[in-house]
Coordinates of C-alpha atoms and ligand atoms in Angstrom, one line a residue:
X370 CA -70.6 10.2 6.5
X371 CA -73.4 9.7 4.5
X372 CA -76.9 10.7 5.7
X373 CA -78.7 8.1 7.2
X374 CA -82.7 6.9 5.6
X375 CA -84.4 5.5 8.4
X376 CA -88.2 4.5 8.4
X377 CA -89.5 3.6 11.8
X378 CA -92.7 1.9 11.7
X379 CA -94.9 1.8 14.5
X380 CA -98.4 1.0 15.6
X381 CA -98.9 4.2 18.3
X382 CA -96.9 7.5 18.3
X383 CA -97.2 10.3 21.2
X384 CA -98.6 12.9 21.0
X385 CA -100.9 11.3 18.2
X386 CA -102.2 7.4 19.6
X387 CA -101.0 6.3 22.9
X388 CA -101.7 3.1 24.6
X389 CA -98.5 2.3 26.2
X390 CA -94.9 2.8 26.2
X391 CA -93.9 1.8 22.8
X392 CA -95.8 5.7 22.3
X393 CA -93.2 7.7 23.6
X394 CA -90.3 5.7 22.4
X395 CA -92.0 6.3 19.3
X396 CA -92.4 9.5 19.4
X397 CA -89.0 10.2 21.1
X398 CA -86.5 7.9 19.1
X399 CA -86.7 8.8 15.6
X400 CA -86.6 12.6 16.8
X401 CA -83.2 11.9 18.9
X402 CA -81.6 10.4 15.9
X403 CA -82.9 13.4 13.6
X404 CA -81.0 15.9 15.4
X405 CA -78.1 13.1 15.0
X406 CA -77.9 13.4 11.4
X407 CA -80.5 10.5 10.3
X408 CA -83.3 11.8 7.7
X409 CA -86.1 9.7 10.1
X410 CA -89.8 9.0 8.4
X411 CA -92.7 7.7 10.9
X412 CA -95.0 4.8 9.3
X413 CA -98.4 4.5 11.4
X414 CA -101.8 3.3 10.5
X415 CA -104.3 6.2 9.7
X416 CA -106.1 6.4 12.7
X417 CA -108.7 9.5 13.1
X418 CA -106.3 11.0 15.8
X419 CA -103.1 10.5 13.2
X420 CA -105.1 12.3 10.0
X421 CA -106.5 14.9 12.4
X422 CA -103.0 15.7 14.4
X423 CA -100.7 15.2 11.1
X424 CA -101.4 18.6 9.3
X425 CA -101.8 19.2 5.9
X426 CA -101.6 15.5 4.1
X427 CA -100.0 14.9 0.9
X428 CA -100.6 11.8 -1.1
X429 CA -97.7 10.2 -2.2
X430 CA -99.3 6.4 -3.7
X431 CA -102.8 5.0 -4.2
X432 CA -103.1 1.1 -4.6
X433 CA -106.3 -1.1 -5.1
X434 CA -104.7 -4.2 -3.0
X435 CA -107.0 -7.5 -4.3
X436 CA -106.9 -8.3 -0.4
X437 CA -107.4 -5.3 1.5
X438 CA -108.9 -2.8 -1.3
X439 CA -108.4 0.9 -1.6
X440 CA -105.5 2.5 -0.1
X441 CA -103.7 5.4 0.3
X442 CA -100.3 6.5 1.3
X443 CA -100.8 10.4 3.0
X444 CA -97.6 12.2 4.2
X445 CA -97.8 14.5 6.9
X446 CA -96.3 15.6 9.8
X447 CA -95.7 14.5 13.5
X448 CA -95.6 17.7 15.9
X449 CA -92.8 18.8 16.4
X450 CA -91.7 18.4 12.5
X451 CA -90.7 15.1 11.9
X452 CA -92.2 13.1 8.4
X453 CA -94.6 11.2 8.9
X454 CA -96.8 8.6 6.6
X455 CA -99.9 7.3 7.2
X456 CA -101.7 4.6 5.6
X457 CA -105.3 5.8 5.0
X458 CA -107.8 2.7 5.1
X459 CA -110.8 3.9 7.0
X460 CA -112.4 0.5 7.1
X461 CA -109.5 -0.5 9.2
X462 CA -108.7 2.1 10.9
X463 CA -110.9 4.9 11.2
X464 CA -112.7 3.2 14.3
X465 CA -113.7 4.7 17.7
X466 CA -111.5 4.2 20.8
X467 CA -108.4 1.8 21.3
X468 CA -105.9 0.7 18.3
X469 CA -106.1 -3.4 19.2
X470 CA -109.2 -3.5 20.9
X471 CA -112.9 -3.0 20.1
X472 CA -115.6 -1.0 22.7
X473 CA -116.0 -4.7 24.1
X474 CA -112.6 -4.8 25.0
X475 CA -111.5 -7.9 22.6
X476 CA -109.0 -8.0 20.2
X477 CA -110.7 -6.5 17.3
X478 CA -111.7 -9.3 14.9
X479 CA -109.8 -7.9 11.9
X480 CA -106.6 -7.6 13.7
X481 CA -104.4 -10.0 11.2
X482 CA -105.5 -8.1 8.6
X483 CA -105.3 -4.2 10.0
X484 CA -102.0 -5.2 11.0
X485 CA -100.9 -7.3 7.9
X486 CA -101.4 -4.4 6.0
X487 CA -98.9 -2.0 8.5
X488 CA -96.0 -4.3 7.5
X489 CA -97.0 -5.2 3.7
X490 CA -96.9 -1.2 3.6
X491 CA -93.5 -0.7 5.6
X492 CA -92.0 -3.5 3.4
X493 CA -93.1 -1.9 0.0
X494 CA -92.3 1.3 1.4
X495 CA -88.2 -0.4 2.1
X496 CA -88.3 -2.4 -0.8
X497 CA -87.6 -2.9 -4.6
X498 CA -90.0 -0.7 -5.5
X499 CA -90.4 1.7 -2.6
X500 CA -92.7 4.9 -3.9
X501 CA -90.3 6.8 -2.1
X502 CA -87.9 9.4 -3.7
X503 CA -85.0 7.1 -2.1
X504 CA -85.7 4.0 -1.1
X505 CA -84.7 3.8 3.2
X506 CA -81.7 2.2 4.3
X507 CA -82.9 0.9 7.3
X508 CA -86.3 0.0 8.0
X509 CA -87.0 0.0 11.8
X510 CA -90.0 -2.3 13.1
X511 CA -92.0 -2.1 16.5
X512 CA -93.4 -5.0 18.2
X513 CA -95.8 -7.4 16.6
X514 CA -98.1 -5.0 14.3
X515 CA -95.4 -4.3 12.1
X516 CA -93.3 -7.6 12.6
X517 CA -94.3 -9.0 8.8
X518 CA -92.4 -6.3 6.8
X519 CA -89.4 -8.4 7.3
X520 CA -90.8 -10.9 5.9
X521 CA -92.6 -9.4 2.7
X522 CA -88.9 -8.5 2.2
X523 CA -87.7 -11.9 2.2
X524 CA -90.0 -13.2 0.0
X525 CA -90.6 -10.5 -2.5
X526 CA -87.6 -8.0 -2.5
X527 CA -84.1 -8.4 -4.1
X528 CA -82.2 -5.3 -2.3
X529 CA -84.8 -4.0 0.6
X530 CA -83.6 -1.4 3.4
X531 CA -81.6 -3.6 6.4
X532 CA -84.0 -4.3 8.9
X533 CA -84.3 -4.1 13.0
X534 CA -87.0 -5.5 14.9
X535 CA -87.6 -4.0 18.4
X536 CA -89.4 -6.3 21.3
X537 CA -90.9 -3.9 23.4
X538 CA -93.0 -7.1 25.1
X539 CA -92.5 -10.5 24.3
X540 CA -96.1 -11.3 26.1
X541 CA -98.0 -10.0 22.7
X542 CA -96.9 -11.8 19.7
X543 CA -99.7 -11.2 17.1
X544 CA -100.6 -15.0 17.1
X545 CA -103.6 -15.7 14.2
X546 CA -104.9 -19.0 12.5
X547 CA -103.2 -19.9 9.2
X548 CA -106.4 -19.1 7.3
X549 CA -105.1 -15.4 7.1
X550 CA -101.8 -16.4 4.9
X551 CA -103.8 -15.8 2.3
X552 CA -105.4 -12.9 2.8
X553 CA -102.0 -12.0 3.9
X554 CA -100.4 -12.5 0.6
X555 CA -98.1 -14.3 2.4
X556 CA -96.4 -17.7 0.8
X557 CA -97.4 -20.7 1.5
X558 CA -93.7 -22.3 1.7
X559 CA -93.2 -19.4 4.8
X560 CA -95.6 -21.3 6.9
X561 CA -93.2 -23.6 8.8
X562 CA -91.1 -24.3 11.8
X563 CA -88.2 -22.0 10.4
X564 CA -90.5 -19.5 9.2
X565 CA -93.9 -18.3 10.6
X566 CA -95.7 -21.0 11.9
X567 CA -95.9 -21.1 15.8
X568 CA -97.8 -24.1 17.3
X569 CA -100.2 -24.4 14.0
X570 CA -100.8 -20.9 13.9
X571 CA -99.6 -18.4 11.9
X572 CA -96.8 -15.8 14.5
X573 CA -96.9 -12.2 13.1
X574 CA -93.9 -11.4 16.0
X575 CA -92.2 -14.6 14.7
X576 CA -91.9 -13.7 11.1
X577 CA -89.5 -10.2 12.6
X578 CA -87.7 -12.6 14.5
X579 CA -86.6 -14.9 12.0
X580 CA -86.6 -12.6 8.8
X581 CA -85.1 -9.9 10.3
X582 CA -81.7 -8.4 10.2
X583 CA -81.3 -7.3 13.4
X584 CA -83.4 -8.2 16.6
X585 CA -83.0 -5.3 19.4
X586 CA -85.1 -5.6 22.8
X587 CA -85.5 -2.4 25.6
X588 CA -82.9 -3.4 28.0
X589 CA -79.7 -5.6 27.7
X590 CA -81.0 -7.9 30.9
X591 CA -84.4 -8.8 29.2
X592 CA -82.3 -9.4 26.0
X593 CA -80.7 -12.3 27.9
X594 CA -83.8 -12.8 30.1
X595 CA -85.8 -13.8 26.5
X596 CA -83.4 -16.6 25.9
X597 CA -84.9 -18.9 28.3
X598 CA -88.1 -19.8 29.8
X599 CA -90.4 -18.6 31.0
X600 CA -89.8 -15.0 29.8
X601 CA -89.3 -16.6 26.6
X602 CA -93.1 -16.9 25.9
X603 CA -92.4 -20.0 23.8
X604 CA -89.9 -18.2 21.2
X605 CA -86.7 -18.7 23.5
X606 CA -85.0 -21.4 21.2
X607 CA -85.4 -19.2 18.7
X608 CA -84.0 -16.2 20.2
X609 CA -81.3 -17.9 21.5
X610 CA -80.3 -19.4 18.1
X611 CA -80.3 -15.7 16.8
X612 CA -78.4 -14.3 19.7
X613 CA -75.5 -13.3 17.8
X614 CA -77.7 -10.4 16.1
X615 CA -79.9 -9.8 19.5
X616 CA -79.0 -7.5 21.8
X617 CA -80.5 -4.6 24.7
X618 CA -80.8 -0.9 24.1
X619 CA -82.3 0.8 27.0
X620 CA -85.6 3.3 26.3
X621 CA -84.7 6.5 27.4
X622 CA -87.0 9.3 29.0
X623 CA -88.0 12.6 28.2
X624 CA -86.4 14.3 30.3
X625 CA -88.9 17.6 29.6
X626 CA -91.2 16.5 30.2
X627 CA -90.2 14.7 33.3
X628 CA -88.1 17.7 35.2
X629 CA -88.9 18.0 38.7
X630 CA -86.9 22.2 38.2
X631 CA -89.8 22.8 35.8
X632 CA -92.6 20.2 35.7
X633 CA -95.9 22.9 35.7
X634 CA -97.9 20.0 37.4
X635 CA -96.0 20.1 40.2
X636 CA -96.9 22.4 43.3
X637 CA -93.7 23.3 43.6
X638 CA -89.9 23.1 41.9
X639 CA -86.8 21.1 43.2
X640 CA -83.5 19.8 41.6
X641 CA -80.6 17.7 43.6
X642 CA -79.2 20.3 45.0
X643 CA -82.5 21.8 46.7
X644 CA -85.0 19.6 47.7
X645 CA -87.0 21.5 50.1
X646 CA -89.7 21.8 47.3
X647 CA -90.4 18.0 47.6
X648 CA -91.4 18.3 51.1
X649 CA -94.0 20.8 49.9
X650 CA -95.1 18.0 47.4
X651 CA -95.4 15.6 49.6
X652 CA -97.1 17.8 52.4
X653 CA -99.8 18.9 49.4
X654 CA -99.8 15.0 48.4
X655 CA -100.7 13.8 51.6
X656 CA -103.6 16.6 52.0
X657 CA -105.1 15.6 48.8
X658 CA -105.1 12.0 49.5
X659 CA -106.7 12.4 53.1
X660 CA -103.4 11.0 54.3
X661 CA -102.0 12.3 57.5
X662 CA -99.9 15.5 57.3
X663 CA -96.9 13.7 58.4
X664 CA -93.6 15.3 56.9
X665 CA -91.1 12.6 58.9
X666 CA -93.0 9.6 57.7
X667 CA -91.8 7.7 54.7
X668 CA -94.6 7.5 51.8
X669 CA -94.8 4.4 49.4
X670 CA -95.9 5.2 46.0
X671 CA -97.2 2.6 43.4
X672 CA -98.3 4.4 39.8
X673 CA -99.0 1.6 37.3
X674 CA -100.9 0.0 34.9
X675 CA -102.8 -2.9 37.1
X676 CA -102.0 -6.3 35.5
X677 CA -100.3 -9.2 36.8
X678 CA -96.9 -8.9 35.4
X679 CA -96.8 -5.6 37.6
X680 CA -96.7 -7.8 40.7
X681 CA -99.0 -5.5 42.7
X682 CA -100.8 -8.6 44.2
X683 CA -97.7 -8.6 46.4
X684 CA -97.7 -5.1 47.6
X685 CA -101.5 -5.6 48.4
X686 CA -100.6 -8.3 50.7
X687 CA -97.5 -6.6 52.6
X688 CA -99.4 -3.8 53.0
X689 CA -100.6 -4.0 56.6
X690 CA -97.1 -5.0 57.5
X691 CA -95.9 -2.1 55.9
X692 CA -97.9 0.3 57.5
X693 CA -97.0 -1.7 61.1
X694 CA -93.9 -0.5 59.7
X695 CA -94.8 3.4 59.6
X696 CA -94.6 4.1 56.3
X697 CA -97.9 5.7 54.1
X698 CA -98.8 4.5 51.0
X699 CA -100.1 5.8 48.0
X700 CA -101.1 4.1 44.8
X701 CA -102.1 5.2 41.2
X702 CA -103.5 2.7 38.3
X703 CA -106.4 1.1 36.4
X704 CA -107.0 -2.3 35.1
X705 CA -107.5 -5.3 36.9
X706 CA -111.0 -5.4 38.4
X707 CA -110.6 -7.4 41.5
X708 CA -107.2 -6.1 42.2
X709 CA -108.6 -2.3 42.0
X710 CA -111.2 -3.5 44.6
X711 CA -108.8 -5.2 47.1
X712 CA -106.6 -1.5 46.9
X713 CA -109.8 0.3 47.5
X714 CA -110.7 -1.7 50.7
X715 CA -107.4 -1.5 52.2
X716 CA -107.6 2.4 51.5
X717 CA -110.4 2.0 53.9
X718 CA -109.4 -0.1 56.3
X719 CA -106.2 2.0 56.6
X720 CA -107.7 5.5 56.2
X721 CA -105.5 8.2 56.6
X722 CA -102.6 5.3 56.2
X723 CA -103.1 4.1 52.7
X724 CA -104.9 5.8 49.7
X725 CA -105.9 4.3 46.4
X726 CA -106.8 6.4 43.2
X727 CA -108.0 3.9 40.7
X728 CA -108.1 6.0 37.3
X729 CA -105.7 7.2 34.9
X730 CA -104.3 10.4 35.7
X731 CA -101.1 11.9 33.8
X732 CA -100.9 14.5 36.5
X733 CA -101.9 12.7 39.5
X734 CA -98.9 10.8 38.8
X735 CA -96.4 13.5 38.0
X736 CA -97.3 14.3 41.5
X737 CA -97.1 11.4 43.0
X738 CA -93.5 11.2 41.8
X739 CA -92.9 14.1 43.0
X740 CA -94.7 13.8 46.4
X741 CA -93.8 10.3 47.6
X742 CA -90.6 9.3 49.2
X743 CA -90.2 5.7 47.6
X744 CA -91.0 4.3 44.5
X745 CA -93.0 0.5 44.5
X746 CA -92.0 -1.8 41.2
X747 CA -92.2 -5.0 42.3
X748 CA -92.7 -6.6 38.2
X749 CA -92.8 -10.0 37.2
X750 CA -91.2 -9.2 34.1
X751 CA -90.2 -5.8 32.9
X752 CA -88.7 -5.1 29.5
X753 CA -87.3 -2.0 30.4
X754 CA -89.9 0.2 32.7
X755 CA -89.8 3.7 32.4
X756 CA -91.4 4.5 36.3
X757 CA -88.4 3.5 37.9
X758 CA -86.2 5.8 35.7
X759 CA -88.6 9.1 36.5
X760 CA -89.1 8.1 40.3
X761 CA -85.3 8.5 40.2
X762 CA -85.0 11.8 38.4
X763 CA -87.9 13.2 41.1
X764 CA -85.8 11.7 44.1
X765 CA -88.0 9.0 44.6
X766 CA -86.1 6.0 45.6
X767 CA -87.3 3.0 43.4
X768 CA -87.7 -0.6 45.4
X769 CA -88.1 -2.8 42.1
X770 CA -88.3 -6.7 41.4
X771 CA -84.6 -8.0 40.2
X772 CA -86.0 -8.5 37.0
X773 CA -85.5 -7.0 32.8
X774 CA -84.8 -3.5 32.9
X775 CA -85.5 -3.0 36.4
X776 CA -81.8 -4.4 37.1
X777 CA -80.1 -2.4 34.4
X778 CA -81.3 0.9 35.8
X779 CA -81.6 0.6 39.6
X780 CA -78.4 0.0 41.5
X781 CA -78.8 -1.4 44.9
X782 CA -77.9 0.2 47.8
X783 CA -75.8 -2.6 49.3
X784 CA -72.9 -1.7 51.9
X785 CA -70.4 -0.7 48.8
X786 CA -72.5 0.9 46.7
X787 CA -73.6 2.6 49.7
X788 CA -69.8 3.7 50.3
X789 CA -68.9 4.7 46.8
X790 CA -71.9 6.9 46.4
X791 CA -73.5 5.2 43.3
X792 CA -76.4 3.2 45.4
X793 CA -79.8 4.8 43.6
X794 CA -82.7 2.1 45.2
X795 CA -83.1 -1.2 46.5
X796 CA -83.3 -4.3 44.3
X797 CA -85.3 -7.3 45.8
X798 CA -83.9 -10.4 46.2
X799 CA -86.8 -12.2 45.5
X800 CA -90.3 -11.2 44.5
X801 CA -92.4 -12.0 47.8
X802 CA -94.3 -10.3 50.1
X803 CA -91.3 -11.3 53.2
X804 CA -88.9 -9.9 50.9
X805 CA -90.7 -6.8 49.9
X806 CA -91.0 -6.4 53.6
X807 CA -87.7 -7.5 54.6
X808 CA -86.4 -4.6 52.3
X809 CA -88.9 -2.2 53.4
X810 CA -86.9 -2.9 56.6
X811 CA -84.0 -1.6 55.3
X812 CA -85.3 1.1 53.4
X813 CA -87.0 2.6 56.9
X814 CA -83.6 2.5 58.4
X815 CA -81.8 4.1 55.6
X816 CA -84.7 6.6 55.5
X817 CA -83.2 8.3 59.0
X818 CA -80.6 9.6 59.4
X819 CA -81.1 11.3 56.4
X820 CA -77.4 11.3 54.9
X821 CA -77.2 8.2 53.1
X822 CA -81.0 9.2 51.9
X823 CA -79.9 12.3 50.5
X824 CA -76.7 11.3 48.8
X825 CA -78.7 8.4 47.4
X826 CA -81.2 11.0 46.1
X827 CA -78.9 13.2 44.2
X828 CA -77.0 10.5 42.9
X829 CA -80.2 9.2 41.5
X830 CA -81.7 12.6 40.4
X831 CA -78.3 13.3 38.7
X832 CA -78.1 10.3 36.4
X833 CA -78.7 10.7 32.5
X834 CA -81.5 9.0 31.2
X835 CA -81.7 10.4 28.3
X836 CA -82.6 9.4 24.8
X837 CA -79.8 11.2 22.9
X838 CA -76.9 8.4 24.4
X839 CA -79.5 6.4 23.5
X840 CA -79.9 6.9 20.1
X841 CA -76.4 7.4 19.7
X842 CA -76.8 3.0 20.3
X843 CA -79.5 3.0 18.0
X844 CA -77.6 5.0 15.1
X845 CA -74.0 2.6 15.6
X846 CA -76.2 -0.3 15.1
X847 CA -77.7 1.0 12.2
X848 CA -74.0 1.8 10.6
X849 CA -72.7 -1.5 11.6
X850 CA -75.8 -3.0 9.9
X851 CA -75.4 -1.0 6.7
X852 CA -71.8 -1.7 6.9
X853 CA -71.9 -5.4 7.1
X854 CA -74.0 -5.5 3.8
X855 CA -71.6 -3.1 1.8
Ligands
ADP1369 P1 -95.9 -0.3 30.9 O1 -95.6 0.3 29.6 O2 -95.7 -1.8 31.0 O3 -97.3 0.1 31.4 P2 -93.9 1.5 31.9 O4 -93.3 1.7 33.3 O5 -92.9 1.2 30.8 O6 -94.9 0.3 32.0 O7 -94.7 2.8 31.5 C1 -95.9 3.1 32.2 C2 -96.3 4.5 31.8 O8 -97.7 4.7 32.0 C3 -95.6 5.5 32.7 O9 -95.4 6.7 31.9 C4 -96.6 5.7 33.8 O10 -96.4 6.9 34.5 C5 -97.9 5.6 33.1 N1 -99.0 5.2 33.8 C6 -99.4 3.9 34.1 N2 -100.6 3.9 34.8 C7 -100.9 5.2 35.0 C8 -102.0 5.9 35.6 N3 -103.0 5.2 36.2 N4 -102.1 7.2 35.6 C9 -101.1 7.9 35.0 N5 -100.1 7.4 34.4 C10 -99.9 6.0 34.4

């Protein structure tokens, strides 16, 4: 078969800029389908970080763009090897601390326009008249930052790459007044119901949804969950209308990185088959988070970003029934304010019970994964999740909300699943605090006698989530794209 020209274009790459999770599928995706065949380029705005990290830069175009000004197209490289092109505007992006927001923590003002200039770049890249050697044959786009390419190709391309436009979170859609259409160089026919307008303003998320070939989302449950209110943030009818080119590709993880046989952060190594190692982890755990050095006692583990569609205001209030219950508890996270405060108070009020680390710690959590008995992801929404996927791999149960990605990658231990050995966590009915006690009940009961426990452990420990079946989705899609147009 004919080698595959992909350009994935994406607003935050690991190792290079990393704010969230669209990072490591970023930086993990395009290498899983290179060592499937596919010739994969990385588009990402020239960030300090991204010039610095990228190694020796080659320019490949210079344009004076009447809107934004000098630019210039530099091609490096990612890491571990993989092409890379950054678009050098230091105006825009050369700038101090976080990619979408300014030290005030606001969306920085210029956002339409930083962004804009990510998709007019992927689309000329893709298009008529890419600069390119060969112009791609698909053109992959990531969330809302790079959600116009798609359509710059509709308006001003003849025969650009096939396009695919990943959700990784419907909840940010890029949402600006119409003033910037202009600035944009977008048309003025493209602002209306069908096209990019959303409520009088102008969607950048929208314009990928309609224009592009393909819509993918992170898991096949949020793909349906999107369809319909409220998880539809306002573009349901839309998706729904396009569901016939939508579906759900799980993220994988790296499972390096995240290999509880040789994790260097850990205090000491396990697998499925020996998991004596983990009771060291949690006996170390429990010393370093002035809990009490209780091997027999189950220990709840929460490591997350703190915001409301992570549904920790639940766990904070089940928590003195859950420690009535005997079980510890350990949480990891930043973000929300007074939600940081209320963990920190019942650390105190349950010293010894309950400790809170309010921070971001990569290692610290690694730990925790390793150290903790049971897993806490009690989301409102989830598009796919990645914590519940390495609580499993450390032999961490996850209890998660029966919600997005959560249900495609947990399977509840109910009475058969139990029986046929493929139970890997516990899946809430509801999202409550009764029913996050209710099946911290059941949890405690499963926890002794330690059969079940174990075989539930190894089960989950043993499952692949991995990005190469992954990308193996990822590269079919792309064929039966390409194929379709042929
Ligand atoms: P989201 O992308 O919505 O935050 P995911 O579960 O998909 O949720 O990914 C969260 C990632 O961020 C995981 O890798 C998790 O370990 C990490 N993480 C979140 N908060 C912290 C923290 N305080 N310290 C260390 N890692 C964290």
């Amino acid at each position: 078969m004919e080698t595959l020209h992909l350009l994935f274009a994406t607003s935050e790459v690991f190792p290079l800029v990393k704010t969230g999770g669209l990072a490591d599928v970023s930086g993990a995706l395009p290498a899983a389908l290179a060592r499937l065949g596919v010739e994969a380029t990385l588009l990402l705005p020239g960030y300090a970080a991204a010039l610095d990290g990228a190694g020796p830069l080659q320019q490949i175009a210079r344009l004076d763009l009447p809107q934004h000004g000098e630019v210039r197209l530099l091609q490096g490289r990612m890491p571990d090897g993989l092409p890379l092109i950054l678009i050098e505007h230091a105006d825009y992006y050369q700038r101090a601390g976080n990619p979408y927001l300014g030290p005030d923590g606001h969306d920085w003002p210029d956002n339409a326009l930083r962004f804009g200039l990510l998709g007019q770049m992927a689309a000329w890249l893709a298009g008529d008249h890419s600069p390119l050697p060969r112009r791609p044959d698909v053109l992959h786009c990531n969330d809302w930052q790079t959600a116009l390419a798609p359509a710059y190709l509709h308006f001003y391309d003849r025969t650009p790459a096939a396009t695919v436009m990943t959700i990784h979170n419907l909840a940010y859609q890029g949402v600006f007044p119409p003033t910037v259409l202009g600035p944009l160089n977008l048309p003025q026919e493209s602002f209306h119901l069908e096209g990019l307008e959303f409520h009088g303003m102008l969607s950048f998320l929208k314009a990928g949804l309609v224009y592009g070939d393909r819509i993918t989302t992170v898991s096949p449950n949020y793909a349906r969950e999107i369809q319909q209110e409220p998880l539809g943030f306002g573009l349901q009818g839309l998706l729904h209308h396009r569901r016939d080119v939508l579906s759900g590709i799980l993220n994988g993880i790296d499972t390096e990185e995240w290999n509880p046989a040789q994790d260097p952060r850990l205090w000491a190594a396990y697998d499925a088959d020996d998991l004596s190692g983990k009771a060291q982890n949690k006996a170390v755990l429990q010393q370093a988070m002035g809990l009490a050095a209780e091997p027999g006692t189950p220990l709840l583990a929460v490591v997350s970003r703190i915001a409301a569609q992570k549904g920790l205001d639940v766990v904070a209030d089940a928590l003195p029934r859950l420690i009535d219950l005997g079980f510890q508890f350990v949480l990891l996270g930043s973000g929300e304010r007074a939600l940081e405060a209320r963990f920190r108070s019942l650390a105190e009020t349950y010293r010894g019970r309950a400790a809170a680390h309010i921070g971001y710690d990569e290692t610290l959590s690694h730990r925790i994964e390793a150290g903790a008995d049971v897993f806490l992801m009690p989301s409102r929404f989830e598009p796919c999740g990645l914590n519940q996927m390495y609580s499993q791999r450390y032999g961490t149960l996850p209890v998660v909300a029966p919600t997005g990605g959560l249900l495609d990658t947990v399977t509840d231990a109910t009475a058969a699943r139990l029986a046929d050995g493929s139970a890997t966590g516990f899946v809430l009915e509801r999202l409550d605090a009764a029913h996050l006690v209710a099946t911290l009940g059941r949890v405690g009961e499963l926890y002794r006698p330690q059969e079940n426990w174990r075989r539930m452990q190894r089960t989950a420990m043993t499952r692949d989530f991995g990005w190469a079946a992954r990308a193996q989705e990822y590269l079919e899609l792309y064929r039966s794209l390409l194929a379709r147009r042929a």
